């Protein structure tokens, strides 16, 4: 009974792992792709969301704010802002029918999104145009209507119509079949608030003031020449990023256009800082995105301000020093906590900078693709999904 839907999908499952050879599991035939949308239950209708339209963006914002992912103890819920959603879902090359809503009497009750990416898998030869899926959300009041599988099948159909046959996504839950199970870590920036909202807890021997001293940070970053990224840095950041990502088994290759979109600072969305040496040479950069969580029930606070590690490239500055500066910069921007996964080279700084392991894991998935060795280690993952 478990994973009734996922057993019907082209994902490697335990007993056939050895039979499948690396690469696509099913070869798609464009002519066979269904031309009309999947059927919805009565009164439900498909709706392409235009995030540039204020009213429609508000509808998406409210659906996610009230019904999207919560932590395992249901104390926090992600609260993506409209400006963040426009950053995440309107990248260069976006398709207007890949932001899919389901409405009942003009009210948005379901959502799922795709953005076009070219994923490099395991070696330079495999450059696969595919979709990156995110924001699957069904209103709490209409769960168990089997709407989620229909949302997944409909976006799959709309991706197939574009002659793309793979997808990449992440989830906190385990369904068939993760390609990597990464762990998340958090570094306290505002110890007192984290304890007051219940994100962190004190053991018998710990006190709030001890915790504040333990996690205290300098006022200013250490690295000389560190400053917010500007437009003039795009070419150098693109070079640094593409060179660095070749170290991993899963990564995207970025054009200048894409670096402009994904890394130029946007207030309360994405922060990127570069290290500029003599003659304007950029040798390193760090970046983190803003994803607040609503504190579901707390007398004093409504939100937890969280910065999430994005991409960090250290070619001259030691990675620990660069990330120590990331903590200082995030603290100065008003964040309460700094989160990171144990992917890429993050293991090199997590312990030394006093990150604590979170209580869950984030699983990476590749749809319709068999990897050489089924699983990748977290440090082989070179992609960050928001
Ligand atoms: C603190 O508030 C939370 C509100 C909802 C869920 C979680 C736990 C959780 N599930 N965290 C993550 O998935 C996570 C932890 C560290 C880094 N990135 C993460 O998820 C990102 C990437 C995937 N899409 C959601 C945001 C925490």
Coordinates of N, CA and C in Angstrom, one line a residue, residues 105-237:
X105 N -13.7 27.6 -7.0 CA -14.4 28.9 -6.8 C -13.4 30.0 -6.7
X106 N -12.5 30.1 -7.6 CA -11.5 31.2 -7.7 C -10.5 31.2 -6.5
X107 N -10.6 30.2 -5.6 CA -9.6 30.1 -4.5 C -8.6 29.1 -4.8
X108 N -7.3 29.5 -4.6 CA -6.2 28.6 -4.9 C -6.1 27.6 -3.8
X109 N -6.1 26.3 -4.2 CA -6.0 25.2 -3.2 C -4.9 24.2 -3.4
X110 N -4.3 24.4 -4.6 CA -3.1 23.5 -4.9 C -2.1 24.2 -5.8
X111 N -0.8 23.8 -5.7 CA 0.2 24.4 -6.4 C 1.4 23.5 -6.6
X112 N 2.1 23.6 -7.7 CA 3.3 22.9 -8.0 C 4.1 23.7 -9.1
X113 N 5.4 23.7 -9.0 CA 6.2 24.5 -9.9 C 7.4 23.7 -10.5
X114 N 7.7 24.2 -11.7 CA 9.0 23.6 -12.4 C 9.7 24.8 -12.9
X115 N 11.1 24.7 -12.9 CA 11.9 25.7 -13.7 C 12.8 24.9 -14.5
X116 N 13.2 25.4 -15.7 CA 14.1 24.6 -16.6 C 15.5 24.7 -16.1
X117 N 16.2 23.6 -16.1 CA 17.6 23.6 -15.7 C 18.4 22.6 -16.6
X118 N 19.7 22.8 -16.7 CA 20.5 21.8 -17.4 C 21.4 21.2 -16.3
X119 N 21.1 19.9 -15.9 CA 21.8 19.2 -14.8 C 23.0 18.4 -15.4
X120 N 24.1 18.6 -14.9 CA 25.3 17.7 -15.2 C 25.3 16.6 -14.2
X121 N 25.3 15.4 -14.7 CA 25.1 14.2 -13.9 C 26.4 13.3 -14.0
X122 N 27.1 13.2 -12.9 CA 28.2 12.2 -12.8 C 29.4 12.4 -13.7
X123 N 29.2 13.0 -14.9 CA 30.4 13.3 -15.7 C 30.0 14.3 -16.8
X124 N 30.9 15.0 -17.4 CA 30.7 16.0 -18.3 C 29.7 15.5 -19.5
X125 N 29.8 14.2 -19.8 CA 29.0 13.8 -20.9 C 27.5 14.0 -20.7
X126 N 27.1 13.7 -19.4 CA 25.6 13.8 -19.1 C 25.2 15.2 -18.8
X127 N 24.8 16.0 -19.9 CA 24.3 17.3 -19.6 C 22.8 17.2 -20.0
X128 N 21.9 17.1 -19.0 CA 20.5 16.7 -19.2 C 19.6 17.9 -19.0
X129 N 18.9 18.4 -20.1 CA 17.9 19.5 -19.9 C 16.7 18.8 -19.1
X130 N 16.3 19.4 -18.1 CA 15.2 18.8 -17.3 C 14.5 19.9 -16.5
X131 N 13.7 19.5 -15.6 CA 13.0 20.5 -14.7 C 13.4 20.3 -13.3
X132 N 13.4 21.4 -12.6 CA 13.6 21.4 -11.1 C 12.2 21.7 -10.5
X133 N 11.7 20.7 -9.8 CA 10.4 20.8 -9.2 C 10.4 21.3 -7.8
X134 N 9.4 22.1 -7.4 CA 9.4 22.7 -6.1 C 8.0 23.1 -5.7
X135 N 7.8 23.5 -4.5 CA 6.5 24.1 -4.0 C 5.3 23.3 -4.3
X136 N 5.4 21.9 -4.1 CA 4.2 21.1 -4.2 C 3.4 21.3 -2.9
X137 N 2.2 21.8 -3.0 CA 1.4 22.2 -1.8 C -0.1 22.0 -2.1
X138 N -0.7 21.3 -1.2 CA -2.2 21.1 -1.2 C -2.8 21.7 0.1
X139 N -3.8 22.5 0.0 CA -4.5 23.1 1.1 C -4.8 22.0 2.2
X140 N -4.5 22.4 3.5 CA -4.7 21.4 4.5 C -6.1 20.8 4.5
X141 N -7.1 21.7 4.1 CA -8.5 21.2 4.3 C -8.9 20.2 3.2
X142 N -8.1 20.1 2.1 CA -8.5 19.2 1.1 C -7.5 18.1 0.8
X143 N -6.7 17.7 1.9 CA -5.7 16.6 1.7 C -6.5 15.3 1.6
X144 N -5.8 14.2 1.2 CA -6.3 12.9 1.0 C -7.4 12.9 -0.1
X145 N -7.4 13.9 -1.0 CA -8.2 13.8 -2.2 C -7.4 13.2 -3.3
X146 N -6.2 12.8 -3.0 CA -5.3 12.3 -4.1 C -5.0 13.5 -5.1
X147 N -5.0 14.7 -4.6 CA -4.7 15.8 -5.5 C -3.2 15.9 -5.8
X148 N -2.3 15.6 -4.9 CA -0.9 15.7 -5.1 C -0.4 14.8 -6.3
X149 N -0.8 13.6 -6.3 CA -0.4 12.8 -7.5 C -0.9 13.4 -8.8
X150 N -2.0 14.0 -8.9 CA -2.5 14.6 -10.1 C -1.7 15.8 -10.4
X151 N -1.3 16.6 -9.4 CA -0.4 17.8 -9.7 C 0.9 17.3 -10.2
X152 N 1.4 16.2 -9.7 CA 2.7 15.7 -10.2 C 2.6 15.2 -11.6
X153 N 1.5 14.4 -11.9 CA 1.3 13.9 -13.2 C 1.1 15.0 -14.2
X154 N 0.4 16.1 -13.8 CA 0.2 17.2 -14.8 C 1.5 18.0 -15.1
X155 N 2.3 18.2 -14.1 CA 3.5 19.0 -14.4 C 4.5 18.1 -15.2
X156 N 4.4 16.8 -14.9 CA 5.2 15.8 -15.7 C 4.8 15.9 -17.1
X157 N 3.5 15.9 -17.4 CA 3.0 16.0 -18.8 C 3.5 17.3 -19.4
X158 N 3.4 18.4 -18.7 CA 3.8 19.7 -19.3 C 5.3 19.8 -19.6
X159 N 6.1 19.0 -18.8 CA 7.5 18.9 -19.0 C 7.8 18.0 -20.2
X160 N 7.1 16.9 -20.3 CA 7.2 15.9 -21.4 C 6.9 16.7 -22.8
X161 N 5.9 17.5 -22.7 CA 5.5 18.2 -24.0 C 6.7 19.1 -24.5
X162 N 7.6 19.5 -23.6 CA 8.8 20.3 -24.0 C 9.9 19.3 -24.3
X163 N 9.6 18.0 -24.4 CA 10.6 17.0 -24.8 C 11.7 16.9 -23.7
X164 N 11.3 17.1 -22.5 CA 12.2 16.8 -21.4 C 11.7 15.7 -20.5
X165 N 12.6 14.8 -20.0 CA 12.1 13.5 -19.5 C 12.7 13.2 -18.1
X166 N 13.4 14.2 -17.5 CA 13.9 14.0 -16.2 C 13.5 15.2 -15.3
X167 N 13.7 15.0 -14.0 CA 13.4 16.1 -13.0 C 14.3 15.9 -11.8
X168 N 14.6 17.0 -11.1 CA 15.3 17.0 -9.9 C 14.5 17.7 -8.8
X169 N 14.4 17.1 -7.6 CA 13.7 17.8 -6.5 C 14.2 17.3 -5.2
X170 N 13.8 17.9 -4.1 CA 14.1 17.5 -2.8 C 12.9 17.4 -1.9
X171 N 13.0 16.6 -0.8 CA 11.8 16.5 0.1 C 12.4 16.0 1.4
X172 N 11.7 16.4 2.5 CA 12.0 16.0 3.8 C 11.6 14.5 4.1
X173 N 10.6 14.1 3.3 CA 10.1 12.7 3.5 C 10.9 11.8 2.5
X174 N 10.8 10.5 2.8 CA 11.5 9.4 2.0 C 10.4 8.8 1.2
X175 N 10.4 8.9 -0.2 CA 9.6 8.2 -1.1 C 10.5 7.5 -2.1
X176 N 10.1 6.5 -2.9 CA 11.1 5.9 -3.9 C 11.6 7.0 -4.7
X177 N 12.9 7.1 -5.0 CA 14.0 6.5 -4.3 C 15.0 7.6 -4.2
X178 N 15.5 8.0 -3.0 CA 16.4 9.1 -2.9 C 17.7 8.8 -3.6
X179 N 18.4 9.8 -4.2 CA 19.7 9.6 -4.7 C 20.8 10.0 -3.7
X180 N 20.3 10.8 -2.7 CA 21.2 11.2 -1.6 C 20.4 11.7 -0.4
X181 N 20.8 11.3 0.8 CA 20.1 11.7 2.0 C 21.0 12.7 2.8
X182 N 20.7 14.0 2.7 CA 21.6 15.0 3.3 C 21.1 15.4 4.6
X183 N 22.0 15.9 5.5 CA 21.5 16.3 6.8 C 21.6 17.8 6.9
X184 N 20.7 18.5 7.7 CA 20.8 19.9 7.8 C 21.3 20.3 9.2
X185 N 22.1 21.4 9.2 CA 22.7 21.9 10.4 C 22.3 23.4 10.6
X186 N 22.3 23.8 11.8 CA 22.0 25.2 12.0 C 23.1 25.8 13.0
X187 N 23.4 27.1 12.8 CA 24.3 27.8 13.6 C 23.6 29.0 14.3
X188 N 23.5 29.0 15.6 CA 22.8 30.0 16.3 C 23.5 31.4 16.1
X189 N 22.6 32.4 15.8 CA 23.1 33.8 15.7 C 22.5 34.6 16.8
X190 N 21.3 34.3 17.2 CA 20.5 35.0 18.2 C 20.0 33.9 19.2
X191 N 21.0 33.5 20.1 CA 20.7 32.4 21.0 C 19.5 32.5 21.8
X192 N 19.3 33.7 22.3 CA 18.2 34.0 23.2 C 16.8 33.7 22.5
X193 N 16.7 34.3 21.3 CA 15.4 34.1 20.6 C 15.2 32.7 20.2
X194 N 16.3 32.0 19.8 CA 16.1 30.6 19.4 C 15.6 29.7 20.5
X195 N 16.0 30.1 21.8 CA 15.5 29.3 22.9 C 14.1 29.8 23.2
X196 N 13.8 31.0 23.1 CA 12.4 31.5 23.4 C 11.4 31.0 22.5
X197 N 11.8 30.7 21.2 CA 10.8 30.2 20.3 C 10.8 28.7 20.2
X198 N 11.7 28.1 21.0 CA 11.7 26.6 21.1 C 12.5 26.0 20.0
X199 N 13.2 26.7 19.2 CA 14.0 26.1 18.1 C 15.2 25.4 18.7
X200 N 15.8 26.1 19.8 CA 16.9 25.4 20.5 C 16.4 25.2 21.9
X201 N 17.1 24.2 22.6 CA 16.7 24.0 24.0 C 18.0 24.0 24.9
X202 N 17.8 24.3 26.1 CA 18.9 24.4 27.1 C 19.0 23.1 27.8
X203 N 20.2 22.5 27.9 CA 20.4 21.3 28.8 C 20.6 21.8 30.2
X204 N 20.6 20.9 31.2 CA 20.6 21.3 32.6 C 21.8 22.3 32.9
X205 N 22.9 22.1 32.4 CA 24.1 22.9 32.7 C 24.2 24.2 31.9
X206 N 23.3 24.4 31.0 CA 23.4 25.6 30.1 C 22.5 26.7 30.6
X207 N 23.0 27.9 30.4 CA 22.1 29.1 30.7 C 22.0 29.9 29.4
X208 N 21.0 30.8 29.3 CA 20.9 31.6 28.1 C 22.1 32.5 28.0
X209 N 22.6 33.1 29.1 CA 23.8 34.0 28.9 C 25.0 33.3 28.5
X210 N 25.1 32.0 29.0 CA 26.3 31.2 28.5 C 26.2 30.9 27.0
X211 N 25.0 30.6 26.6 CA 24.8 30.4 25.2 C 25.1 31.6 24.3
X212 N 24.7 32.8 24.8 CA 24.9 34.0 24.1 C 26.4 34.3 24.0
X213 N 27.2 34.0 25.0 CA 28.6 34.2 25.0 C 29.3 33.2 24.0
X214 N 28.8 31.9 24.1 CA 29.3 30.9 23.2 C 29.2 31.2 21.8
X215 N 28.1 31.8 21.4 CA 27.8 32.0 19.9 C 28.1 33.4 19.5
X216 N 28.7 34.2 20.4 CA 28.9 35.6 20.1 C 29.8 35.8 18.9
X217 N 29.6 36.8 18.1 CA 30.3 37.0 16.8 C 30.9 38.4 16.8
X218 N 32.1 38.6 16.2 CA 32.6 40.0 16.0 C 31.6 40.9 15.3
X219 N 31.8 42.2 15.4 CA 30.9 43.1 14.7 C 31.1 43.1 13.2
X220 N 32.4 42.9 12.8 CA 32.8 43.1 11.4 C 33.4 41.8 10.8
X221 N 33.2 41.5 9.5 CA 33.9 40.3 8.9 C 35.4 40.5 8.9
X222 N 36.1 39.3 8.9 CA 37.6 39.3 9.0 C 38.3 39.6 7.7
X223 N 37.7 39.0 6.6 CA 38.4 39.0 5.3 C 38.5 40.4 4.7
X224 N 39.7 40.9 4.4 CA 39.9 42.2 3.8 C 39.3 42.2 2.4
X225 N 38.6 43.2 2.0 CA 38.1 43.3 0.6 C 36.7 42.6 0.4
X226 N 36.1 42.1 1.5 CA 34.8 41.5 1.4 C 33.7 42.6 1.3
X227 N 32.8 42.5 0.3 CA 31.8 43.5 0.1 C 30.6 42.9 -0.7
X228 N 29.5 43.5 -0.7 CA 28.3 43.0 -1.4 C 28.7 42.9 -2.9
X229 N 28.2 41.8 -3.6 CA 28.4 41.7 -5.0 C 27.7 42.8 -5.8
X230 N 28.4 43.2 -6.9 CA 27.8 44.2 -7.8 C 27.7 43.6 -9.2
X231 N 27.0 44.3 -10.1 CA 26.9 43.8 -11.5 C 28.2 43.6 -12.1
X232 N 29.2 44.5 -11.8 CA 30.5 44.4 -12.5 C 31.3 43.1 -12.1
X233 N 30.8 42.4 -11.0 CA 31.5 41.2 -10.6 C 30.9 39.9 -11.3
X234 N 29.9 40.1 -12.1 CA 29.2 38.9 -12.7 C 30.1 37.9 -13.4
X235 N 30.9 38.5 -14.3 CA 31.7 37.6 -15.1 C 32.7 36.8 -14.3
X236 N 33.3 37.4 -13.3 CA 34.3 36.7 -12.4 C 33.6 35.7 -11.5
X237 N 32.4 36.1 -11.0 CA 31.6 35.1 -10.2 C 31.2 33.9 -11.0

